[in-house]
Amino acid sequence: MTHIFRYSTSSPCVFIDPSSTIPSTHSHFAVLGQNVSLTCRLHPNVEHVVWTHGEEVMITYRRDNSLKSFFRVSPNKTLEIDLQQLQAELTILYAQYNDTGNYSCEQFFKEGTSKASRFYLQLQGYPRLSLETKTSKNSYFVVANCCVEFSWNAKEVFIIWAQQDIIIREGISKPTAQNMRFIDFCDHVDIRSSHNIYGKILTCLVPNKHNLSSWIQMNVTYPATVKILTSTAVKIRKGDEYIISCNSDGNPPPEPKLERKIDNTWRILPITPTAHSNFSTNNITWRFSLAKAYERVDGIYRCTAYNGIGTQSFTESVKVVYRSNRYEWYLDVSRYTRRVSDTLRTFSRSLRPFGNGSNLPDVCYNSATSGEETNTGKIYVGEDY
């Protein structure tokens, strides 16, 4: 006798259909938690039918004048007899491991003979997928575990791992646990660079008759990191808006702080940053604004971040130098009596290489009296850099 085993991943039912009543036993496996139908084809002269599970008689049907009969065998089993279609269908609702094993549909006739169809039902569980974050000496990484249960004595199970539909590992898993009802097969994979996997899909697939799989979005935790985006040497002038930008990553996402070094001690500044998040990641850019620089803001700054995992992260230091809009020099040129003929523009060009005003030329001129003799000069030079 041939049994046809039909299954569909989109349907909650599995059908097992005997095509004759020749005594035989066939093994079939279904999915844990799905509905299973065992259908026994009846002989036209059948008088009564006995369904058994293992050594237990579940129900005995005796023929009457009804063409169709329906029975509740147990809380999760029903039996339907259809004499027009000549079949007896046993349905197991939400099959569990205690429903596995041998089933028998035995038919009896007036002359005392009998015929039986036997089934051996086995179940496979859905893969169970879990994640955990671990720490090595220099990095954090994710360990993914995938376990799948079988109700029969399987020797090994093939498991495929995929990240964003790209296979990252495939191999054979041996039994890792066993009890009276099922055998557990587990496999694991280490995924490095946890900063780059946030939000991605990890899939565990058991490529057998059912092709069952489980997936999980990797919303894993990892420590905060922060880096500076601003130049480490900044020059600002009076009235300029002064902004320090830094970039942070981490889960849970941290909110960085801006610190300033005062008397060799880092002090947190009471400044609330503005955040700009990159889509679907925890990678965020933060902008700390000191508004208009009307006061001297010379100093050393840095960004720090901490999200409760690992240790505090901080950036390299940013050195800020404050410069006014102009320099003022007062120079004594009383020893010079010759008439001035240079222009202020010529003087500005000659002054540029001297930077902070040291080693100035011997002769300086007042822009208001350029072209006239003078004993003292007061020069205003606008900074251009």
PDB file of C-alpha atoms in Angstrom, residues 6-9 29-31 206-212:
ATOM      1  CA  ARG A   6       1.080  15.971   1.101  1.00  0.00           C
ATOM      2  CA  TYR A   7       2.214  19.098   2.890  1.00  0.00           C
ATOM      3  CA  SER A   8       2.144  22.811   2.334  1.00  0.00           C
ATOM      4  CA  THR A   9       4.053  25.504   4.206  1.00  0.00           C
ATOM      5  CA  PHE A  29       6.380  13.324   9.821  1.00  0.00           C
ATOM      6  CA  ALA A  30       4.477  16.549  10.298  1.00  0.00           C
ATOM      7  CA  VAL A  31       5.122  19.875  11.977  1.00  0.00           C
ATOM      8  CA  VAL A 206      16.456  23.413   8.369  1.00  0.00           C
ATOM      9  CA  PRO A 207      16.404  22.327   4.698  1.00  0.00           C
ATOM     10  CA  ASN A 208      14.418  19.105   4.821  1.00  0.00           C
ATOM     11  CA  LYS A 209      10.920  18.183   3.612  1.00  0.00           C
ATOM     12  CA  HIS A 210       9.298  21.118   5.394  1.00  0.00           C
ATOM     13  CA  ASN A 211      12.086  23.706   5.000  1.00  0.00           C
ATOM     14  CA  LEU A 212      11.193  25.292   8.320  1.00  0.00           C
TER      15      LEU A 212
END
